[in-house]
Coordinates of N, CA and C and ligand atoms in Angstrom, one line a residue:
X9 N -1.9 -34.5 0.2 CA -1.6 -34.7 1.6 C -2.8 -34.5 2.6
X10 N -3.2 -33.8 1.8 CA -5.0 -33.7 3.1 C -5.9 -34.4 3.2
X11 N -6.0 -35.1 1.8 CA -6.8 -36.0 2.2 C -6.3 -37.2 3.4
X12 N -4.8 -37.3 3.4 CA -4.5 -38.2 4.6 C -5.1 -37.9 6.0
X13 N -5.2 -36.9 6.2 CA -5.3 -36.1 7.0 C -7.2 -36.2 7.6
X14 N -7.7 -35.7 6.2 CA -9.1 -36.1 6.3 C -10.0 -37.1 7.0
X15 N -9.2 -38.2 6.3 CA -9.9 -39.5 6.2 C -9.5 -40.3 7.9
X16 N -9.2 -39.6 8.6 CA -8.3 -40.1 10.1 C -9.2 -38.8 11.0
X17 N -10.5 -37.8 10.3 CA -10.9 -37.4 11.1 C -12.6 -38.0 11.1
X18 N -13.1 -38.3 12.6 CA -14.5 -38.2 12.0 C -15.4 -37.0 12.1
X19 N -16.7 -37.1 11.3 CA -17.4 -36.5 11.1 C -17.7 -35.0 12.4
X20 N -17.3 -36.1 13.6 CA -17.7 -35.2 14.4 C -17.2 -34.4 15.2
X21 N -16.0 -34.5 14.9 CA -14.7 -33.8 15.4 C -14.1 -32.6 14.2
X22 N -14.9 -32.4 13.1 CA -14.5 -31.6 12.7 C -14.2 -29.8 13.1
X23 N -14.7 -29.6 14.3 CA -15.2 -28.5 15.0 C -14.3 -28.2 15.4
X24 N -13.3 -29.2 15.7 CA -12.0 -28.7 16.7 C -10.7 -28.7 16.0
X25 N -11.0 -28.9 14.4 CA -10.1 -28.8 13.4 C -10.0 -27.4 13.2
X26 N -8.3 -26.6 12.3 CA -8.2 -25.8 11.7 C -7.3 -26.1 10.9
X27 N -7.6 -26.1 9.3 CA -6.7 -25.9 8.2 C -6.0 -24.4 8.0
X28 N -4.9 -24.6 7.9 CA -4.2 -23.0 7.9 C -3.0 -23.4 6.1
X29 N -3.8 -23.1 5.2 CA -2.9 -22.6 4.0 C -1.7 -21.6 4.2
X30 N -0.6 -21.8 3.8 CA 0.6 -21.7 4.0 C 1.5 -21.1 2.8
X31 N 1.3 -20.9 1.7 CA 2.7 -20.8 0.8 C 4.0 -20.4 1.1
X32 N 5.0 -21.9 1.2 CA 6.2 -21.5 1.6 C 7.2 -20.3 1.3
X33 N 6.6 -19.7 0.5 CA 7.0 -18.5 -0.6 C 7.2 -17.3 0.6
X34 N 5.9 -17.4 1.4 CA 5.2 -16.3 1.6 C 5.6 -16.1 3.3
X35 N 6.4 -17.2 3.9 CA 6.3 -17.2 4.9 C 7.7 -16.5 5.9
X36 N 7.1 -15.4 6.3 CA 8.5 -14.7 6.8 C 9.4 -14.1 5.6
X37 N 8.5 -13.7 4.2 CA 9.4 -13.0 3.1 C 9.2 -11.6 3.4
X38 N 7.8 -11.4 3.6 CA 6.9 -10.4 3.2 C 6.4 -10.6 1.8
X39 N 6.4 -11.6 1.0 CA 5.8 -11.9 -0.3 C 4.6 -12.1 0.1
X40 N 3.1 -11.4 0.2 CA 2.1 -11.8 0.5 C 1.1 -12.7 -0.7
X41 N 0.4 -13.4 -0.3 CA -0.2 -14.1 -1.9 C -1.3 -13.3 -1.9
X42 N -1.6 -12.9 -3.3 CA -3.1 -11.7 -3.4 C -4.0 -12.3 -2.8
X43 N -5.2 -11.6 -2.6 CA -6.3 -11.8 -2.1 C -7.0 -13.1 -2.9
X44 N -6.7 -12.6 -4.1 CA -7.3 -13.8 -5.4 C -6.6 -15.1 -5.2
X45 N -5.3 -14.7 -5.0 CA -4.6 -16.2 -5.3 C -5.3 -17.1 -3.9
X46 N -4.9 -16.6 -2.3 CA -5.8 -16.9 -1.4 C -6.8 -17.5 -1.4
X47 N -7.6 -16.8 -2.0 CA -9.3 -17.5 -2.1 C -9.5 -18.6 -2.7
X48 N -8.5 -17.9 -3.9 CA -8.6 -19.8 -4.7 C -8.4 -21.1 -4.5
X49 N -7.2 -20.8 -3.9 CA -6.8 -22.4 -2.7 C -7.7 -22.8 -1.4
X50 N -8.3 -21.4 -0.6 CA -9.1 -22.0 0.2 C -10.2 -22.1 -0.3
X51 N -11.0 -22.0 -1.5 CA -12.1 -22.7 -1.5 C -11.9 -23.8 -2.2
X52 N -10.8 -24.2 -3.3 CA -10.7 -25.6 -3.1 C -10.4 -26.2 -2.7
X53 N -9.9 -26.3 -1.6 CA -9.9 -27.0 0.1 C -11.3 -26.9 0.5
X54 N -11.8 -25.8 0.1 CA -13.5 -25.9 1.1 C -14.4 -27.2 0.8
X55 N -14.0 -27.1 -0.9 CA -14.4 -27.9 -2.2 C -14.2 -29.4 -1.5
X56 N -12.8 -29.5 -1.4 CA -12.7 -30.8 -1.3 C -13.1 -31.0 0.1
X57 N -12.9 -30.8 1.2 CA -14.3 -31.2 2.2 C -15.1 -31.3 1.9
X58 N -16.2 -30.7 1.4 CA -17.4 -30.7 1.3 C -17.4 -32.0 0.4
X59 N -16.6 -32.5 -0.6 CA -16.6 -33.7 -1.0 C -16.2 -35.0 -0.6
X60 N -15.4 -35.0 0.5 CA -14.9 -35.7 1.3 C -15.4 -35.9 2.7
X61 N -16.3 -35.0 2.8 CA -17.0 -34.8 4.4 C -18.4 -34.7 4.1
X62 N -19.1 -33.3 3.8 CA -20.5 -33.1 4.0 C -20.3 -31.5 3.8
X63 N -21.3 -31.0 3.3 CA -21.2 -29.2 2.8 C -21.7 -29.0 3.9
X64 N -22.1 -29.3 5.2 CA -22.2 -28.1 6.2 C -20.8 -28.3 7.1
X65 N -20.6 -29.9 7.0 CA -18.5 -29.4 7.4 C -17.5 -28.2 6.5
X66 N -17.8 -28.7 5.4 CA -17.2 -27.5 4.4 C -17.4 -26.4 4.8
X67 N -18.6 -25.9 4.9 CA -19.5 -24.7 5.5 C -18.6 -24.1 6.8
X68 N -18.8 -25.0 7.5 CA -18.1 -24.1 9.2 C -16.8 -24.8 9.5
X69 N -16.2 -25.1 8.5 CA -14.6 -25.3 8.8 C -13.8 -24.3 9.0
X70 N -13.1 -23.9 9.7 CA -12.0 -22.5 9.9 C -11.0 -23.0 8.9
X71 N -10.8 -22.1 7.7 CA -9.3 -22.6 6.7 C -8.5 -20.6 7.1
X72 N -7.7 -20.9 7.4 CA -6.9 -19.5 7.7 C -6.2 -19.6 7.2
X73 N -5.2 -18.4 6.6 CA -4.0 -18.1 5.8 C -2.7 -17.3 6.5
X74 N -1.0 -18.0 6.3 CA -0.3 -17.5 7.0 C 0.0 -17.6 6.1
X75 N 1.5 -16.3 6.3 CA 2.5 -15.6 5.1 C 2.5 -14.3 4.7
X76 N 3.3 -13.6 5.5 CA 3.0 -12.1 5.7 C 2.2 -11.1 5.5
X77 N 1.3 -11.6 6.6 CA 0.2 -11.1 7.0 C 0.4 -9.8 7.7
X78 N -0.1 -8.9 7.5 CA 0.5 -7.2 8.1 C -0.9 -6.6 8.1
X79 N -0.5 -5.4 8.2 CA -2.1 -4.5 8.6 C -2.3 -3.9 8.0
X80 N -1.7 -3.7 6.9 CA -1.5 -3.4 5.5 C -2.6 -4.4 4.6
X81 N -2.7 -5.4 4.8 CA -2.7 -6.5 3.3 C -3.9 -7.5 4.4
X82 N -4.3 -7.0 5.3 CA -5.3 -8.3 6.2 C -6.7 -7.8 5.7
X83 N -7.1 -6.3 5.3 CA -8.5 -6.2 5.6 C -8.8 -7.1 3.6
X84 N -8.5 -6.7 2.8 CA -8.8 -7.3 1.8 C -8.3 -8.9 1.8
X85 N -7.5 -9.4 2.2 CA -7.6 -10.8 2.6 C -8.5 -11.2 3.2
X86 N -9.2 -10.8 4.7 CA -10.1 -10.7 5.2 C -11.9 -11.1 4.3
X87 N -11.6 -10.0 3.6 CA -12.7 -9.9 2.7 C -12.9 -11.1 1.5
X88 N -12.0 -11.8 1.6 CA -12.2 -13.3 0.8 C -13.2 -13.8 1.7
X89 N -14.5 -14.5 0.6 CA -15.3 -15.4 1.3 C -14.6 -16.9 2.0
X90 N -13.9 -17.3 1.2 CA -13.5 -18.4 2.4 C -11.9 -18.6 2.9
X91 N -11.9 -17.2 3.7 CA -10.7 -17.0 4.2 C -11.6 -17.0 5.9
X92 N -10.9 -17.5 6.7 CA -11.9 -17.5 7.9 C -10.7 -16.8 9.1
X93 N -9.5 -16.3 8.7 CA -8.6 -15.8 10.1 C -7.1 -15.6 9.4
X94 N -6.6 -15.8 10.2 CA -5.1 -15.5 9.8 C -3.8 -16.3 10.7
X95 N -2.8 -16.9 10.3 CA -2.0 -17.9 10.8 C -0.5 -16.7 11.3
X96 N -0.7 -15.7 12.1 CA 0.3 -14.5 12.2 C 1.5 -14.7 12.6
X97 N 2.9 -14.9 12.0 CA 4.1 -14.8 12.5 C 4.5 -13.3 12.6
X98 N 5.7 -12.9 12.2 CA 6.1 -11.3 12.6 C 5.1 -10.4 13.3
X99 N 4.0 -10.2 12.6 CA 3.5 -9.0 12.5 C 2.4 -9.3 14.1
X100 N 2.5 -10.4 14.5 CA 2.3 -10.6 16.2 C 3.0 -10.0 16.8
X101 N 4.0 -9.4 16.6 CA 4.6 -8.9 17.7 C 4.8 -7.4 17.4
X102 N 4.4 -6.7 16.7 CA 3.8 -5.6 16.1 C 2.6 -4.9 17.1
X103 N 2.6 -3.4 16.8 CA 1.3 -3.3 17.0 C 0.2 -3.1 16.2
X104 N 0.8 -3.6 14.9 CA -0.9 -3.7 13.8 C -1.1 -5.1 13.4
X105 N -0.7 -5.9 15.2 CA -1.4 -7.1 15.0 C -3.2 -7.0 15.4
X106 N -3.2 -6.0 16.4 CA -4.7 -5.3 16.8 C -5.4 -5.5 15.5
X107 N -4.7 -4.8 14.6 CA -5.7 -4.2 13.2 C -6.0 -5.3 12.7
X108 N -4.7 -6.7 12.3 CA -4.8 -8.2 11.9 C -6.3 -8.6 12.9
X109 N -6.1 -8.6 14.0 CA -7.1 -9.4 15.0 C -8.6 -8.7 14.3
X110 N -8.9 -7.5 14.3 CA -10.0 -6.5 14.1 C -10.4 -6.8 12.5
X111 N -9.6 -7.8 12.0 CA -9.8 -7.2 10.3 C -11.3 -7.7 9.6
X112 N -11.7 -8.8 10.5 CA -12.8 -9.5 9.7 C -13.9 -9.2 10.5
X113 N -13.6 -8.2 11.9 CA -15.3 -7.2 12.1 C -15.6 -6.3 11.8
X114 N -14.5 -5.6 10.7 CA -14.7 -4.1 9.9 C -16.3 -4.6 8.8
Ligands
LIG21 O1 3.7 -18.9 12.0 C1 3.6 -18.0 11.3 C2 3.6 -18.2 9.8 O2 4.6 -19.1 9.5 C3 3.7 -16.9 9.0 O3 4.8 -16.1 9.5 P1 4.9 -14.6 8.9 O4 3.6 -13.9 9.2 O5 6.0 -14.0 9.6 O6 5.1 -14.7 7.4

């Protein structure tokens, strides 16, 4: 489905895109997906841009991950190389949405 998606953007508008990975599993269960499972999907999304676009779009694309995201489980998500933010339902309305927001300047 993303490449439909892709191919309807140009080169130079990619700046103002954001891909946000999703597992329906995960969203509003509290089933969080590991850090590992995470990373794996967004770098082959990074993958397939970079193949579909250019590796310095790949490079500074924002790919963020939603699905119970807490302040618990953000700083090692965080710490995935190509995890770039977080897509926050519940835990926005929380106050360790702070700690979510803060997680990728620790
Ligand atoms: O819009 C938010 C996402 O669907 C994730 O929601 P969640 O953090 O409550 O699982």
């Amino acid at each position: 489905m993303i490449d439909f998606f892709l191919e309807k953007i140009a080169n130079d508008q990619y700046n103002r895109v954001v891909i946000a990975y999703e597992p329906v599993w995960a969203i509003g269960t509290g089933k969080v997906a590991t850090p590992q499972q995470a990373q794996e999907v967004h770098k082959h999304l990074r993958k397939f841009i970079e193949q579909n676009a250019n590796a310095e779009i790949a490079k500074n694309i924002r790919i963020i991950y939603g699905g119970s995201v807490s302040g618990s489980n953000c700083k090692e998500l965080a710490q995935q190389p190509d995890i770039d933010g977080f897509l926050v339902g519940g835990a926005s309305l929380k106050p360790e949405f702070e700690q979510i927001c803060k997680s990728r300047q620790d």
